[in-house]
mmCIF file of C-alpha atoms in Angstrom:
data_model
loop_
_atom_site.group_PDB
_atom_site.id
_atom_site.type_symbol
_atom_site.label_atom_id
_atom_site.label_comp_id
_atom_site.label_asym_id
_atom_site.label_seq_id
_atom_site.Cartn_x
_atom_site.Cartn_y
_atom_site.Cartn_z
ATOM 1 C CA UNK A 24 -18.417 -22.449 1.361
ATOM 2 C CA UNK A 25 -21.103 -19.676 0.858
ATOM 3 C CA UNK A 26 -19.824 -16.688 3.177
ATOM 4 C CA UNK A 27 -22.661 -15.505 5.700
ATOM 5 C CA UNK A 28 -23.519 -11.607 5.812
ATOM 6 C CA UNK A 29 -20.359 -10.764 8.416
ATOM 7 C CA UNK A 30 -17.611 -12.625 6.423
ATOM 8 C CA UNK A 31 -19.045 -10.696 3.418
ATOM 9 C CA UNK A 32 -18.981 -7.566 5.138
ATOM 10 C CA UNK A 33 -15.562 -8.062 6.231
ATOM 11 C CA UNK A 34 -14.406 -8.990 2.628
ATOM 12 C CA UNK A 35 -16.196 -6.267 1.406
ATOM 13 C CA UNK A 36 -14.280 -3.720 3.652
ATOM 14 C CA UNK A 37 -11.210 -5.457 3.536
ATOM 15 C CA UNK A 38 -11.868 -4.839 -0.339
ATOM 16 C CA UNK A 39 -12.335 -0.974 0.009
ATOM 17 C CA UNK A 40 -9.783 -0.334 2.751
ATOM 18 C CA UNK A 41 -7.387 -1.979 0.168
ATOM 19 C CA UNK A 42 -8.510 -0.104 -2.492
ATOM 20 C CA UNK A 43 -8.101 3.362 -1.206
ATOM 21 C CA UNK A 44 -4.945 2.410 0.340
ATOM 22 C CA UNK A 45 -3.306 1.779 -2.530
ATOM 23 C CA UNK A 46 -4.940 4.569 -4.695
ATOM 24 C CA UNK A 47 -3.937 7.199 -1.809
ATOM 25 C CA UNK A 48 -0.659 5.773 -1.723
ATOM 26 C CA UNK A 49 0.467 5.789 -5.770
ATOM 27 C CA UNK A 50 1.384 9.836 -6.103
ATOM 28 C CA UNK A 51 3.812 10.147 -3.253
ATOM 29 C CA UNK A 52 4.776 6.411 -4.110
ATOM 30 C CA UNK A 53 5.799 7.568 -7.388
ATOM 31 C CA UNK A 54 7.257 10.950 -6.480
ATOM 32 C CA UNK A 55 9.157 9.119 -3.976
ATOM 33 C CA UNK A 56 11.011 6.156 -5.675
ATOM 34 C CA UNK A 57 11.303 8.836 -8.284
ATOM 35 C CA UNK A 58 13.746 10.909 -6.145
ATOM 36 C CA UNK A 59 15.537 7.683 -4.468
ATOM 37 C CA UNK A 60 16.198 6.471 -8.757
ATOM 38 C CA UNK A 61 17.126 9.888 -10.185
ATOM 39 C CA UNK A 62 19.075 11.869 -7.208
ATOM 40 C CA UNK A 63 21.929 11.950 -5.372
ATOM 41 C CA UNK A 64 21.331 13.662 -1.863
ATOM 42 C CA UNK A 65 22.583 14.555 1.433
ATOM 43 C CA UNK A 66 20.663 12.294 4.275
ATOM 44 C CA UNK A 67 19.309 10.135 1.435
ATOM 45 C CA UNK A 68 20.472 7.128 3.651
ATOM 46 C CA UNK A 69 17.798 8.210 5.928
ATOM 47 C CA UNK A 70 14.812 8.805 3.747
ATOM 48 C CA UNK A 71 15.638 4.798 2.522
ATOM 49 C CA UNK A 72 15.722 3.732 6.454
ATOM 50 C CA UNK A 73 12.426 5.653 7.594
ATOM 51 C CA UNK A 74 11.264 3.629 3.674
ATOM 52 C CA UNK A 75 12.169 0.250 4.937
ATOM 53 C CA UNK A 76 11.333 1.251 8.525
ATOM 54 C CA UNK A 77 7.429 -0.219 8.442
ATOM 55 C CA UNK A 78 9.274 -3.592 6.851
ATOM 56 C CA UNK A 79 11.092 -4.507 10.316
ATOM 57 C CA UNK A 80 8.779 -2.378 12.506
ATOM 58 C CA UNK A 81 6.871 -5.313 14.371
ATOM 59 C CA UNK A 82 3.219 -4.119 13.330
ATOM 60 C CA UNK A 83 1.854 -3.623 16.726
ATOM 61 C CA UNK A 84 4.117 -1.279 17.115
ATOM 62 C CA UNK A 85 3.580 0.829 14.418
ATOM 63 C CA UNK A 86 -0.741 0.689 15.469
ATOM 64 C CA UNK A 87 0.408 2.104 18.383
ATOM 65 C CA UNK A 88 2.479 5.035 17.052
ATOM 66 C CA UNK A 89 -0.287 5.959 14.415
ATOM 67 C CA UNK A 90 -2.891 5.869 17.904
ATOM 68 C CA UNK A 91 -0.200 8.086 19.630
ATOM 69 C CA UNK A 92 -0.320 10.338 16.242
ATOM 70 C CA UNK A 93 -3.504 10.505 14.849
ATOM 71 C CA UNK A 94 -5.593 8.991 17.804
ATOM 72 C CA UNK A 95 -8.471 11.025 18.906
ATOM 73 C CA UNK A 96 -5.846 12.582 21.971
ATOM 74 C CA UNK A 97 -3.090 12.705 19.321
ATOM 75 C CA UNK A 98 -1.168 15.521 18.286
ATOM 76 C CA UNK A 99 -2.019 15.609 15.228
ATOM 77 C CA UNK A 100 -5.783 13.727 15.705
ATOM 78 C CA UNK A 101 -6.895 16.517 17.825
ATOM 79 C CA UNK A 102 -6.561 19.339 14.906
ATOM 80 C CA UNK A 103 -8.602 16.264 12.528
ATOM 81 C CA UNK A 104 -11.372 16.286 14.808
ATOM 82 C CA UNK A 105 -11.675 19.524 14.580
ATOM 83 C CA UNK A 106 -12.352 19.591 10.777
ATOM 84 C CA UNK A 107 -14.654 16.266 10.490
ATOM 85 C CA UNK A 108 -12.201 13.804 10.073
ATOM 86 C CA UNK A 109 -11.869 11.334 12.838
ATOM 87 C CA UNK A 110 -9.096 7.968 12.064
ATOM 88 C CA UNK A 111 -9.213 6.234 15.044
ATOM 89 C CA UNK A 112 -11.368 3.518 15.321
ATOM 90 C CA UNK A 113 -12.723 4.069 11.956
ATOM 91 C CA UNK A 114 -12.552 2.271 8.595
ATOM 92 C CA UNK A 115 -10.511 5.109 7.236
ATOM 93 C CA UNK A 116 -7.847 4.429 10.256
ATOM 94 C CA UNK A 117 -7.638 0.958 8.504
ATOM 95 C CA UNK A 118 -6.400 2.832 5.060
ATOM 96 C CA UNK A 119 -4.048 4.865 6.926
ATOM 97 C CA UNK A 120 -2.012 1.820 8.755
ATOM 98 C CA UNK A 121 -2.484 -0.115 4.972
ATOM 99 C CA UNK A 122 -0.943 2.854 3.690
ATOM 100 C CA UNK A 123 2.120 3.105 6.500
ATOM 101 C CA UNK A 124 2.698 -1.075 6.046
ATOM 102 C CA UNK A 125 2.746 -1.396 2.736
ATOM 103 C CA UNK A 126 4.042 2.056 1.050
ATOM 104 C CA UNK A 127 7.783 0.077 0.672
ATOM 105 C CA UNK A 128 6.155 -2.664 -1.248
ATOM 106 C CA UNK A 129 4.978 0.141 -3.704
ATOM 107 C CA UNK A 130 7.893 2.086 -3.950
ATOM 108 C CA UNK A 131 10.285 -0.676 -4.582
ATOM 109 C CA UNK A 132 9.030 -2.012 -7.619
ATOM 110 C CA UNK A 133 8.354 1.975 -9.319
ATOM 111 C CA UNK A 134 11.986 3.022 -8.299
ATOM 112 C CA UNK A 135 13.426 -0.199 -9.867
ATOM 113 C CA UNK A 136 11.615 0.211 -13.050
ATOM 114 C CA UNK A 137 12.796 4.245 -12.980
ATOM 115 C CA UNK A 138 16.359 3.337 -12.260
ATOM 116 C CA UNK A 139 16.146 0.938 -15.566
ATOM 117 C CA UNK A 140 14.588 3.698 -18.018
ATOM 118 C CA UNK A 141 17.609 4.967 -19.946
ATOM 119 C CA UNK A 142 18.863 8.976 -18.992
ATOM 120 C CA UNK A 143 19.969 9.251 -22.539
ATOM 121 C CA UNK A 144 16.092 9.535 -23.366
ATOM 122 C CA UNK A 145 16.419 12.812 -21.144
ATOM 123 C CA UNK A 146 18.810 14.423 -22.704
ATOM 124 C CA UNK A 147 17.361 13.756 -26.534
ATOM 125 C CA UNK A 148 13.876 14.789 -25.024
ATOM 126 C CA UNK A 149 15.586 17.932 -24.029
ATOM 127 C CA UNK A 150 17.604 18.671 -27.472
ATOM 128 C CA UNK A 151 14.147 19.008 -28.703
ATOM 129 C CA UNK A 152 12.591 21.126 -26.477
ATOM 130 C CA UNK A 153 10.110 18.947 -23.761
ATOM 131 C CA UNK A 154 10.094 20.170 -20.674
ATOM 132 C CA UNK A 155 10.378 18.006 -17.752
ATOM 133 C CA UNK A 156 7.009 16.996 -16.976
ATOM 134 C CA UNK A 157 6.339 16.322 -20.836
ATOM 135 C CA UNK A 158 9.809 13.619 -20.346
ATOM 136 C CA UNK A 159 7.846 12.645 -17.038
ATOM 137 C CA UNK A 160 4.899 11.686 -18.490
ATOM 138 C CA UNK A 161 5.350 10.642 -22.148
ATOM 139 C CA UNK A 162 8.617 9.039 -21.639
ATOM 140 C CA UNK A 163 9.319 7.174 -17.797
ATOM 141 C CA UNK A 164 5.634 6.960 -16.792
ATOM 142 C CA UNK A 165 4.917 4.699 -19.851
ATOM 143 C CA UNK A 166 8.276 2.802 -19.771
ATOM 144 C CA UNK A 167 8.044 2.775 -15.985
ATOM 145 C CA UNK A 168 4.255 1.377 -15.894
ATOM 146 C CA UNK A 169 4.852 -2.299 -15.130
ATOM 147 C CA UNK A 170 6.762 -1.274 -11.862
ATOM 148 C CA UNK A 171 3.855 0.613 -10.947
ATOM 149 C CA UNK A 172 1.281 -2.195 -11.778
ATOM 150 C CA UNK A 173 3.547 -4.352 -9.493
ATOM 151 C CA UNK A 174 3.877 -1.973 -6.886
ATOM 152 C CA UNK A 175 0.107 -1.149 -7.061
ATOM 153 C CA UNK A 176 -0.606 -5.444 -6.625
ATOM 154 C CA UNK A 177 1.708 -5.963 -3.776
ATOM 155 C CA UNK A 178 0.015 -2.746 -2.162
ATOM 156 C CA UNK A 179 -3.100 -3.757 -2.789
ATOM 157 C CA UNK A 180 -2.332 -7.324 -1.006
ATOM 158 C CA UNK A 181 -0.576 -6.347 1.320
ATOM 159 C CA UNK A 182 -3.525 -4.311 2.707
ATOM 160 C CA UNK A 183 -5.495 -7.391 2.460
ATOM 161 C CA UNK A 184 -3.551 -9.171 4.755
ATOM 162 C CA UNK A 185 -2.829 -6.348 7.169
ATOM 163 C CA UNK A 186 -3.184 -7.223 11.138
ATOM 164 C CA UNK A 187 -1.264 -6.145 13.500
ATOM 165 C CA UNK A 188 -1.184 -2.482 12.974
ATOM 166 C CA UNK A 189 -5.003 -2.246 12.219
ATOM 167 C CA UNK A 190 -5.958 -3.714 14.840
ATOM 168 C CA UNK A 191 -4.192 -1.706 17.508
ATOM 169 C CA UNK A 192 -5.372 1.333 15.517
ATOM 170 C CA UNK A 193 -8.711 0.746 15.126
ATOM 171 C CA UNK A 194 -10.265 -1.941 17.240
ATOM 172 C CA UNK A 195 -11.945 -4.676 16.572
ATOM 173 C CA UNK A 196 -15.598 -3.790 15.418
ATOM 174 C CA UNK A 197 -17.992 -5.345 13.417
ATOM 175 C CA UNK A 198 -19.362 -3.767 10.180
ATOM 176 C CA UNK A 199 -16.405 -0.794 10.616
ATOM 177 C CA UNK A 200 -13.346 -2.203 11.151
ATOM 178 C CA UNK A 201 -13.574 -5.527 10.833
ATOM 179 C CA UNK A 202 -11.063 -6.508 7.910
ATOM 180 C CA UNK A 203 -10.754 -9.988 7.162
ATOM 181 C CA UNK A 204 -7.751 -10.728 9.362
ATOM 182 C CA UNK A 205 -9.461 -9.099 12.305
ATOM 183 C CA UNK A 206 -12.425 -11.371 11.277
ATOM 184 C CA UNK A 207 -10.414 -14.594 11.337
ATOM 185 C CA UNK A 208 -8.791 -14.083 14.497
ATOM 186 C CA UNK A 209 -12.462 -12.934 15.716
ATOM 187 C CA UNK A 210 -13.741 -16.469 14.758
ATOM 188 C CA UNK A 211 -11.286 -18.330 16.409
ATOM 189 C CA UNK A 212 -12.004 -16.458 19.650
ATOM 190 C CA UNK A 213 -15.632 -18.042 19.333
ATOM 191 C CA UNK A 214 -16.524 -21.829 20.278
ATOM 192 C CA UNK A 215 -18.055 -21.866 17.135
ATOM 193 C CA UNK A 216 -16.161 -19.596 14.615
ATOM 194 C CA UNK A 217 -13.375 -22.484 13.447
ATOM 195 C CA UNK A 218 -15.546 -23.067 10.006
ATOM 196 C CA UNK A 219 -16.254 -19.592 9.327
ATOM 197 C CA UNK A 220 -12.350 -18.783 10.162
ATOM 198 C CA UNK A 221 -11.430 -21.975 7.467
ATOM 199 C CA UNK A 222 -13.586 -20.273 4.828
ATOM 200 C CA UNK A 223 -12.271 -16.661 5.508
ATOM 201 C CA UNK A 224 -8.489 -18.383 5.384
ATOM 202 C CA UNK A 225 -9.640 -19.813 2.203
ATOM 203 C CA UNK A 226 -10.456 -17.031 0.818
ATOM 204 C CA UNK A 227 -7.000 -15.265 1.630
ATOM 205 C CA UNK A 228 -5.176 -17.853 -0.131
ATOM 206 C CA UNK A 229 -7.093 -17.388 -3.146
ATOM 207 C CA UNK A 230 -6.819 -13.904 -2.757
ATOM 208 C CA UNK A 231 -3.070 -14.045 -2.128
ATOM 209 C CA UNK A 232 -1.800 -16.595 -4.926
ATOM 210 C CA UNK A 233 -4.353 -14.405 -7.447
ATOM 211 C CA UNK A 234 -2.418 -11.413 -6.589
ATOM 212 C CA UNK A 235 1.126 -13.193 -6.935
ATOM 213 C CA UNK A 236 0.006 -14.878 -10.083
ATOM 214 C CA UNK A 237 -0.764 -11.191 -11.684
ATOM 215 C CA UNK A 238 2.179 -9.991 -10.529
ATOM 216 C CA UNK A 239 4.351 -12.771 -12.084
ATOM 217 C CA UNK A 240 2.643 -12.613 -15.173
ATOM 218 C CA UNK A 241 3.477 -9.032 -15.554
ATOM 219 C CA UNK A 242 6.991 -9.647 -15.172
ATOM 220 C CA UNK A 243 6.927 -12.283 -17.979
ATOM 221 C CA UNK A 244 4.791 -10.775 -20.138
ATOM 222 C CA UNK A 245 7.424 -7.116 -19.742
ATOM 223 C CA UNK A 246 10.633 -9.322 -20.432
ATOM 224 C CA UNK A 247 8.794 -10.227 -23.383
ATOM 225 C CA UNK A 248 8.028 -6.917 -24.683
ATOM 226 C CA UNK A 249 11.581 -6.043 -24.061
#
C-alpha cells in the first residue's frame, strides 16, 4: 500500500489544488450566500440558477467553457498572458475549475446558517450604535461559523474528487496537472496501472468518508451547543 513517487505527487497536488480552491473561494462564498439570506432582489432567481448551474452542468462541459474563457486563445486568457498568468494547462487551471464545481457546495451551507441567525440581533446591535460590519463580524460570522466550516469541507472534497472539468481544462500531465482522479483514470489506461489505480481509489475513500465524518460531526456537535 506504500504510494510510489507519481501517486504521491498526484496526492500532493490534488492536496494543494484543493486547498487554494477552497481558500480562493470563501470571500465571495460568503459575500454571496450573504446576499441570497439577507435580500430581496430583482433577478435574484437568476443569480440562484447561474449558483446551481455547475451542479447539473455535465463537467466536461463546463472544462470546455473555462478553455473557451480563460484558454490561452480565450477572451479573457489572452489579456492573462499578457500579465504572467497563464491557466490553461497549468496546476492553477485545476483551482479555477475546483473553484467553478464546487462554489454551490460552499455557499449552501454559509447561506443556511445566515438565514438561521436571528435579525432581531441587528436591530439591538444597531440601538447601540455598531455599525454594520462590527454586526458582520462580531455577531453572524461567529454564529454563522459552522456553515462555513461545512461549506469549507464539502469544498475542499469536492476539489479532491474533481474530473471532468479539470481534465478538459488542463490536460493530462504528469507532475502539473495530474490530480488524483486524472491519475486513476491514467492507471487504468496502462497494462499495468490496475494496483496503483486500487491504491489511489483507496485513498479517495478514505479521503472522502474523513471529510463526511468531519462534516457530520460538526453538525452534532452545533445542535449540541444550541
Amino acid at each position: 500500500m506504500l504510494l510510489n513517487p507519481e501517486e504521491i505527487s498526484a496526492l500532493y497536488l490534488s492536496a494543494k489544488v484543493a486547498f487554494f480552491a477552497t481558500l480562493f473561494c470563501l470571500p465571495y462564498a460568503i459575500a454571496l450566500a450573504w446576499a441570497l439570506a439577507r435580500y430581496e432582489f430583482k433577478f435574484k432567481f437568476l443569480i440562484e440558477g447561474l449558483l446551481q448551474l455547475p451542479m447539473v452542468l455535465p463537467p466536461v462541459v463546463l472544462g470546455y467553457l473555462l478553455l473557451i474563457i480563460f484558454g490561452n486563445n480565450g477572451c479573457i486568457g489572452q489579456f492573462l498572458n499578457t500579465i504572467g498568468i497563464e491557466l490553461a494547462f497549468n496546476w492553477k487551471g485545476a483551482v479555477l475549475a475546483s473553484m467553478v464545481v464546487g462554489f454551490p457546495l460552499v455557499v449552501q451551507p454559509i447561506r443556511l446558517a445566515f438565514q438561521l441567525s436571528d435579525r432581531q440581533l441587528d436591530e439591538v446591535a444597531q440601538t447601540l450604535g455598531a455599525s454594520f460590519w462590527s454586526i458582520f463580524f462580531k455577531i453572524h460570522f461567529p454564529l454563522a461559523l459552522p456553515g462555513i466550516l461545512i461549506g469549507s469541507i464539502l469544498g475542499f472534497s469536492r476539489s479532491l474528487g474533481e474530473f471532468g472539468a479539470t481534465i478538459t481544462f488542463i490536460g493530462n500531465i504528469p507532475d502539473e496537472t495530474r490530480t488524483i482522479p486524472i491519475a486513476i483514470y491514467s492507471y487504468l489506461q496502462q497494462p499495468d496501472g490496475e494496483s496503483m489505480a486500487i491504491r489511489l481509489a483507496i485513498l479517495s475513500l478514505v479521503l472522502a468518508f474523513s471529510a463526511l465524518a468531519a462534516n457530520f460531526y460538526i453538525i452534532n456537535k452545533y445542535k449540541e451547543y444550541k
